Amino acid sequence: MRGRLTPVDPTGLADLDGIVMRSLRTGRITQRQIRNADGLELPIALKQTLVVNDPAAMRAASLLGLGVTMIAKPDALPYLERGELIRLLPGWWVDAGPISIYYANRTLLPSKTRVFVDFIAELFQRERYSERFAGSLG
């Protein structure tokens, strides 16, 4: 972003070099909608300067300064906290859905599974991951 104006809304993203993701399943560029707290929802229009098929490659390319991208906040958080990445539109986010743990059922649940579920729940609470990972919280 050196020497560039920071966009003030999602329409400003169209002027920037974009690092986008191609779906392994369909081969198409992944299309996303971005929203804000007022409920306004817009399609994201990034220039397709670099196309990859792996979120880690998207992050690595953005760290190298090759363009802007949309990656999950848990993947970006350490780099945001260290100032290696910046969040361009803090009032906007893409809702990728909840983080869930799936298992067969509660009856006759193996103790190892119960311990794992409890560990993850405690970790999320202790580290405040629900707040830190929320895209809507800046």
mmCIF file with all atom_site columns, C-alpha atoms in Angstrom:
data_model
loop_
_atom_site.group_PDB
_atom_site.id
_atom_site.type_symbol
_atom_site.label_atom_id
_atom_site.label_alt_id
_atom_site.label_comp_id
_atom_site.label_asym_id
_atom_site.label_entity_id
_atom_site.label_seq_id
_atom_site.pdbx_PDB_ins_code
_atom_site.Cartn_x
_atom_site.Cartn_y
_atom_site.Cartn_z
_atom_site.occupancy
_atom_site.B_iso_or_equiv
_atom_site.pdbx_formal_charge
_atom_site.auth_seq_id
_atom_site.auth_comp_id
_atom_site.auth_asym_id
_atom_site.auth_atom_id
_atom_site.pdbx_PDB_model_num
ATOM 1   C CA . MET A 1 1   ? 0.000   0.000   0.000   1.00 0.00 ? 1   MET A CA 1
ATOM 2   C CA . ARG A 1 2   ? 3.040   2.273   0.001   1.00 0.00 ? 2   ARG A CA 1
ATOM 3   C CA . GLY A 1 3   ? 2.325   5.238   -2.206  1.00 0.00 ? 3   GLY A CA 1
ATOM 4   C CA . ARG A 1 4   ? -1.349  4.306   -2.597  1.00 0.00 ? 4   ARG A CA 1
ATOM 5   C CA . LEU A 1 5   ? -4.461  5.821   -1.128  1.00 0.00 ? 5   LEU A CA 1
ATOM 6   C CA . THR A 1 6   ? -6.253  3.617   1.381   1.00 0.00 ? 6   THR A CA 1
ATOM 7   C CA . PRO A 1 7   ? -9.790  2.920   0.182   1.00 0.00 ? 7   PRO A CA 1
ATOM 8   C CA . VAL A 1 8   ? -12.586 4.414   2.273   1.00 0.00 ? 8   VAL A CA 1
ATOM 9   C CA . ASP A 1 9   ? -15.210 1.912   1.107   1.00 0.00 ? 9   ASP A CA 1
ATOM 10  C CA . PRO A 1 10  ? -15.322 -1.388  -0.838  1.00 0.00 ? 10  PRO A CA 1
ATOM 11  C CA . THR A 1 11  ? -15.568 0.342   -4.224  1.00 0.00 ? 11  THR A CA 1
ATOM 12  C CA . GLY A 1 12  ? -11.992 1.576   -3.737  1.00 0.00 ? 12  GLY A CA 1
ATOM 13  C CA . LEU A 1 13  ? -10.720 -2.011  -3.775  1.00 0.00 ? 13  LEU A CA 1
ATOM 14  C CA . ALA A 1 14  ? -11.248 -2.197  -7.559  1.00 0.00 ? 14  ALA A CA 1
ATOM 15  C CA . ASP A 1 15  ? -8.265  0.126   -8.089  1.00 0.00 ? 15  ASP A CA 1
ATOM 16  C CA . LEU A 1 16  ? -5.829  -2.127  -6.208  1.00 0.00 ? 16  LEU A CA 1
ATOM 17  C CA . ASP A 1 17  ? -3.868  -5.186  -7.311  1.00 0.00 ? 17  ASP A CA 1
ATOM 18  C CA . GLY A 1 18  ? -5.789  -8.165  -6.011  1.00 0.00 ? 18  GLY A CA 1
ATOM 19  C CA . ILE A 1 19  ? -4.650  -11.573 -4.824  1.00 0.00 ? 19  ILE A CA 1
ATOM 20  C CA . VAL A 1 20  ? -7.642  -13.826 -5.398  1.00 0.00 ? 20  VAL A CA 1
ATOM 21  C CA . MET A 1 21  ? -8.484  -17.478 -4.868  1.00 0.00 ? 21  MET A CA 1
ATOM 22  C CA . ARG A 1 22  ? -9.485  -20.035 -7.475  1.00 0.00 ? 22  ARG A CA 1
ATOM 23  C CA . SER A 1 23  ? -11.730 -22.798 -6.166  1.00 0.00 ? 23  SER A CA 1
ATOM 24  C CA . LEU A 1 24  ? -10.140 -26.241 -6.401  1.00 0.00 ? 24  LEU A CA 1
ATOM 25  C CA . ARG A 1 25  ? -13.596 -27.739 -6.846  1.00 0.00 ? 25  ARG A CA 1
ATOM 26  C CA . THR A 1 26  ? -14.954 -25.509 -9.632  1.00 0.00 ? 26  THR A CA 1
ATOM 27  C CA . GLY A 1 27  ? -11.860 -23.825 -11.052 1.00 0.00 ? 27  GLY A CA 1
ATOM 28  C CA . ARG A 1 28  ? -13.619 -20.467 -10.781 1.00 0.00 ? 28  ARG A CA 1
ATOM 29  C CA . ILE A 1 29  ? -12.512 -17.368 -8.914  1.00 0.00 ? 29  ILE A CA 1
ATOM 30  C CA . THR A 1 30  ? -14.150 -17.337 -5.488  1.00 0.00 ? 30  THR A CA 1
ATOM 31  C CA . GLN A 1 31  ? -16.709 -14.521 -5.307  1.00 0.00 ? 31  GLN A CA 1
ATOM 32  C CA . ARG A 1 32  ? -17.406 -12.906 -1.942  1.00 0.00 ? 32  ARG A CA 1
ATOM 33  C CA . GLN A 1 33  ? -19.835 -10.360 -0.532  1.00 0.00 ? 33  GLN A CA 1
ATOM 34  C CA . ILE A 1 34  ? -18.615 -7.785  1.974   1.00 0.00 ? 34  ILE A CA 1
ATOM 35  C CA . ARG A 1 35  ? -20.919 -6.227  4.575   1.00 0.00 ? 35  ARG A CA 1
ATOM 36  C CA . ASN A 1 36  ? -20.913 -3.611  7.284   1.00 0.00 ? 36  ASN A CA 1
ATOM 37  C CA . ALA A 1 37  ? -22.694 -3.079  10.604  1.00 0.00 ? 37  ALA A CA 1
ATOM 38  C CA . ASP A 1 38  ? -25.519 -1.166  8.885   1.00 0.00 ? 38  ASP A CA 1
ATOM 39  C CA . GLY A 1 39  ? -26.350 -4.291  6.869   1.00 0.00 ? 39  GLY A CA 1
ATOM 40  C CA . LEU A 1 40  ? -25.097 -2.912  3.556   1.00 0.00 ? 40  LEU A CA 1
ATOM 41  C CA . GLU A 1 41  ? -23.769 -5.779  1.442   1.00 0.00 ? 41  GLU A CA 1
ATOM 42  C CA . LEU A 1 42  ? -21.678 -5.381  -1.715  1.00 0.00 ? 42  LEU A CA 1
ATOM 43  C CA . PRO A 1 43  ? -19.810 -7.733  -4.041  1.00 0.00 ? 43  PRO A CA 1
ATOM 44  C CA . ILE A 1 44  ? -16.042 -7.494  -3.758  1.00 0.00 ? 44  ILE A CA 1
ATOM 45  C CA . ALA A 1 45  ? -14.387 -6.309  -6.944  1.00 0.00 ? 45  ALA A CA 1
ATOM 46  C CA . LEU A 1 46  ? -10.642 -6.950  -6.796  1.00 0.00 ? 46  LEU A CA 1
ATOM 47  C CA . LYS A 1 47  ? -8.427  -6.812  -9.867  1.00 0.00 ? 47  LYS A CA 1
ATOM 48  C CA . GLN A 1 48  ? -7.256  -10.367 -10.504 1.00 0.00 ? 48  GLN A CA 1
ATOM 49  C CA . THR A 1 49  ? -3.538  -9.583  -10.518 1.00 0.00 ? 49  THR A CA 1
ATOM 50  C CA . LEU A 1 50  ? -2.479  -12.845 -8.860  1.00 0.00 ? 50  LEU A CA 1
ATOM 51  C CA . VAL A 1 51  ? -4.616  -16.001 -8.760  1.00 0.00 ? 51  VAL A CA 1
ATOM 52  C CA . VAL A 1 52  ? -3.798  -18.791 -6.299  1.00 0.00 ? 52  VAL A CA 1
ATOM 53  C CA . ASN A 1 53  ? -5.592  -21.841 -4.915  1.00 0.00 ? 53  ASN A CA 1
ATOM 54  C CA . ASP A 1 54  ? -4.379  -21.758 -1.322  1.00 0.00 ? 54  ASP A CA 1
ATOM 55  C CA . PRO A 1 55  ? -5.127  -19.285 1.502   1.00 0.00 ? 55  PRO A CA 1
ATOM 56  C CA . ALA A 1 56  ? -1.537  -19.579 2.774   1.00 0.00 ? 56  ALA A CA 1
ATOM 57  C CA . ALA A 1 57  ? -0.289  -18.476 -0.657  1.00 0.00 ? 57  ALA A CA 1
ATOM 58  C CA . MET A 1 58  ? -2.669  -15.506 -0.533  1.00 0.00 ? 58  MET A CA 1
ATOM 59  C CA . ARG A 1 59  ? -1.266  -14.482 2.833   1.00 0.00 ? 59  ARG A CA 1
ATOM 60  C CA . ALA A 1 60  ? 2.349   -14.972 1.702   1.00 0.00 ? 60  ALA A CA 1
ATOM 61  C CA . ALA A 1 61  ? 1.787   -12.901 -1.443  1.00 0.00 ? 61  ALA A CA 1
ATOM 62  C CA . SER A 1 62  ? 0.219   -10.071 0.549   1.00 0.00 ? 62  SER A CA 1
ATOM 63  C CA . LEU A 1 63  ? 3.126   -10.153 3.017   1.00 0.00 ? 63  LEU A CA 1
ATOM 64  C CA . LEU A 1 64  ? 5.453   -9.742  0.025   1.00 0.00 ? 64  LEU A CA 1
ATOM 65  C CA . GLY A 1 65  ? 3.516   -6.642  -1.007  1.00 0.00 ? 65  GLY A CA 1
ATOM 66  C CA . LEU A 1 66  ? 2.121   -8.148  -4.205  1.00 0.00 ? 66  LEU A CA 1
ATOM 67  C CA . GLY A 1 67  ? -1.404  -6.873  -3.620  1.00 0.00 ? 67  GLY A CA 1
ATOM 68  C CA . VAL A 1 68  ? -4.424  -6.901  -1.360  1.00 0.00 ? 68  VAL A CA 1
ATOM 69  C CA . THR A 1 69  ? -6.404  -9.978  -0.462  1.00 0.00 ? 69  THR A CA 1
ATOM 70  C CA . MET A 1 70  ? -9.186  -11.297 1.733   1.00 0.00 ? 70  MET A CA 1
ATOM 71  C CA . ILE A 1 71  ? -8.075  -13.945 4.200   1.00 0.00 ? 71  ILE A CA 1
ATOM 72  C CA . ALA A 1 72  ? -9.706  -15.297 7.317   1.00 0.00 ? 72  ALA A CA 1
ATOM 73  C CA . LYS A 1 73  ? -8.971  -13.182 10.365  1.00 0.00 ? 73  LYS A CA 1
ATOM 74  C CA . PRO A 1 74  ? -7.546  -16.150 12.346  1.00 0.00 ? 74  PRO A CA 1
ATOM 75  C CA . ASP A 1 75  ? -4.940  -16.571 9.573   1.00 0.00 ? 75  ASP A CA 1
ATOM 76  C CA . ALA A 1 76  ? -4.173  -12.854 9.483   1.00 0.00 ? 76  ALA A CA 1
ATOM 77  C CA . LEU A 1 77  ? -4.322  -12.041 13.203  1.00 0.00 ? 77  LEU A CA 1
ATOM 78  C CA . PRO A 1 78  ? -0.645  -12.587 14.137  1.00 0.00 ? 78  PRO A CA 1
ATOM 79  C CA . TYR A 1 79  ? 0.459   -10.481 11.144  1.00 0.00 ? 79  TYR A CA 1
ATOM 80  C CA . LEU A 1 80  ? -2.080  -7.762  11.938  1.00 0.00 ? 80  LEU A CA 1
ATOM 81  C CA . GLU A 1 81  ? -0.940  -7.657  15.572  1.00 0.00 ? 81  GLU A CA 1
ATOM 82  C CA . ARG A 1 82  ? 2.713   -7.309  14.490  1.00 0.00 ? 82  ARG A CA 1
ATOM 83  C CA . GLY A 1 83  ? 1.867   -4.639  11.914  1.00 0.00 ? 83  GLY A CA 1
ATOM 84  C CA . GLU A 1 84  ? 3.032   -6.787  8.993   1.00 0.00 ? 84  GLU A CA 1
ATOM 85  C CA . LEU A 1 85  ? -0.447  -6.629  7.453   1.00 0.00 ? 85  LEU A CA 1
ATOM 86  C CA . ILE A 1 86  ? -2.998  -3.849  7.686   1.00 0.00 ? 86  ILE A CA 1
ATOM 87  C CA . ARG A 1 87  ? -6.759  -4.094  7.568   1.00 0.00 ? 87  ARG A CA 1
ATOM 88  C CA . LEU A 1 88  ? -7.930  -1.750  4.835   1.00 0.00 ? 88  LEU A CA 1
ATOM 89  C CA . LEU A 1 89  ? -11.642 -1.584  5.643   1.00 0.00 ? 89  LEU A CA 1
ATOM 90  C CA . PRO A 1 90  ? -12.094 -2.250  9.379   1.00 0.00 ? 90  PRO A CA 1
ATOM 91  C CA . GLY A 1 91  ? -15.812 -1.471  9.266   1.00 0.00 ? 91  GLY A CA 1
ATOM 92  C CA . TRP A 1 92  ? -16.423 -4.154  6.624   1.00 0.00 ? 92  TRP A CA 1
ATOM 93  C CA . TRP A 1 93  ? -16.112 -7.950  6.709   1.00 0.00 ? 93  TRP A CA 1
ATOM 94  C CA . VAL A 1 94  ? -16.920 -11.154 4.871   1.00 0.00 ? 94  VAL A CA 1
ATOM 95  C CA . ASP A 1 95  ? -18.987 -13.616 6.865   1.00 0.00 ? 95  ASP A CA 1
ATOM 96  C CA . ALA A 1 96  ? -17.373 -17.005 6.351   1.00 0.00 ? 96  ALA A CA 1
ATOM 97  C CA . GLY A 1 97  ? -19.640 -18.685 8.881   1.00 0.00 ? 97  GLY A CA 1
ATOM 98  C CA . PRO A 1 98  ? -19.092 -20.074 12.351  1.00 0.00 ? 98  PRO A CA 1
ATOM 99  C CA . ILE A 1 99  ? -16.248 -22.236 13.582  1.00 0.00 ? 99  ILE A CA 1
ATOM 100 C CA . SER A 1 100 ? -17.701 -25.601 14.568  1.00 0.00 ? 100 SER A CA 1
ATOM 101 C CA . ILE A 1 101 ? -16.620 -28.952 15.940  1.00 0.00 ? 101 ILE A CA 1
ATOM 102 C CA . TYR A 1 102 ? -18.548 -31.871 14.486  1.00 0.00 ? 102 TYR A CA 1
ATOM 103 C CA . TYR A 1 103 ? -18.775 -35.320 16.022  1.00 0.00 ? 103 TYR A CA 1
ATOM 104 C CA . ALA A 1 104 ? -21.121 -38.307 15.631  1.00 0.00 ? 104 ALA A CA 1
ATOM 105 C CA . ASN A 1 105 ? -23.410 -37.767 18.643  1.00 0.00 ? 105 ASN A CA 1
ATOM 106 C CA . ARG A 1 106 ? -23.405 -37.149 22.380  1.00 0.00 ? 106 ARG A CA 1
ATOM 107 C CA . THR A 1 107 ? -24.433 -40.624 23.461  1.00 0.00 ? 107 THR A CA 1
ATOM 108 C CA . LEU A 1 108 ? -21.480 -42.892 24.053  1.00 0.00 ? 108 LEU A CA 1
ATOM 109 C CA . LEU A 1 109 ? -19.119 -40.034 23.226  1.00 0.00 ? 109 LEU A CA 1
ATOM 110 C CA . PRO A 1 110 ? -15.518 -41.237 23.626  1.00 0.00 ? 110 PRO A CA 1
ATOM 111 C CA . SER A 1 111 ? -13.796 -39.522 26.536  1.00 0.00 ? 111 SER A CA 1
ATOM 112 C CA . LYS A 1 112 ? -10.955 -38.363 24.258  1.00 0.00 ? 112 LYS A CA 1
ATOM 113 C CA . THR A 1 113 ? -13.482 -36.529 22.095  1.00 0.00 ? 113 THR A CA 1
ATOM 114 C CA . ARG A 1 114 ? -15.145 -34.917 25.127  1.00 0.00 ? 114 ARG A CA 1
ATOM 115 C CA . VAL A 1 115 ? -11.753 -33.800 26.483  1.00 0.00 ? 115 VAL A CA 1
ATOM 116 C CA . PHE A 1 116 ? -10.853 -32.314 23.086  1.00 0.00 ? 116 PHE A CA 1
ATOM 117 C CA . VAL A 1 117 ? -14.160 -30.422 22.784  1.00 0.00 ? 117 VAL A CA 1
ATOM 118 C CA . ASP A 1 118 ? -13.805 -29.087 26.344  1.00 0.00 ? 118 ASP A CA 1
ATOM 119 C CA . PHE A 1 119 ? -10.186 -28.079 25.666  1.00 0.00 ? 119 PHE A CA 1
ATOM 120 C CA . ILE A 1 120 ? -11.121 -26.127 22.519  1.00 0.00 ? 120 ILE A CA 1
ATOM 121 C CA . ALA A 1 121 ? -14.074 -24.427 24.249  1.00 0.00 ? 121 ALA A CA 1
ATOM 122 C CA . GLU A 1 122 ? -11.862 -23.397 27.183  1.00 0.00 ? 122 GLU A CA 1
ATOM 123 C CA . LEU A 1 123 ? -9.090  -22.205 24.851  1.00 0.00 ? 123 LEU A CA 1
ATOM 124 C CA . PHE A 1 124 ? -11.510 -20.033 22.866  1.00 0.00 ? 124 PHE A CA 1
ATOM 125 C CA . GLN A 1 125 ? -12.855 -18.508 26.067  1.00 0.00 ? 125 GLN A CA 1
ATOM 126 C CA . ARG A 1 126 ? -9.446  -17.952 27.693  1.00 0.00 ? 126 ARG A CA 1
ATOM 127 C CA . GLU A 1 127 ? -7.839  -16.429 24.575  1.00 0.00 ? 127 GLU A CA 1
ATOM 128 C CA . ARG A 1 128 ? -10.997 -14.454 23.677  1.00 0.00 ? 128 ARG A CA 1
ATOM 129 C CA . TYR A 1 129 ? -10.879 -15.936 20.181  1.00 0.00 ? 129 TYR A CA 1
ATOM 130 C CA . SER A 1 130 ? -14.543 -15.218 19.485  1.00 0.00 ? 130 SER A CA 1
ATOM 131 C CA . GLU A 1 131 ? -13.842 -11.495 19.893  1.00 0.00 ? 131 GLU A CA 1
ATOM 132 C CA . ARG A 1 132 ? -10.401 -11.547 18.280  1.00 0.00 ? 132 ARG A CA 1
ATOM 133 C CA . PHE A 1 133 ? -11.529 -13.574 15.256  1.00 0.00 ? 133 PHE A CA 1
ATOM 134 C CA . ALA A 1 134 ? -14.752 -11.622 14.653  1.00 0.00 ? 134 ALA A CA 1
ATOM 135 C CA . GLY A 1 135 ? -14.450 -9.799  11.364  1.00 0.00 ? 135 GLY A CA 1
ATOM 136 C CA . SER A 1 136 ? -17.010 -7.247  12.474  1.00 0.00 ? 136 SER A CA 1
ATOM 137 C CA . LEU A 1 137 ? -14.877 -5.987  15.367  1.00 0.00 ? 137 LEU A CA 1
ATOM 138 C CA . GLY A 1 138 ? -12.077 -4.304  13.475  1.00 0.00 ? 138 GLY A CA 1
#
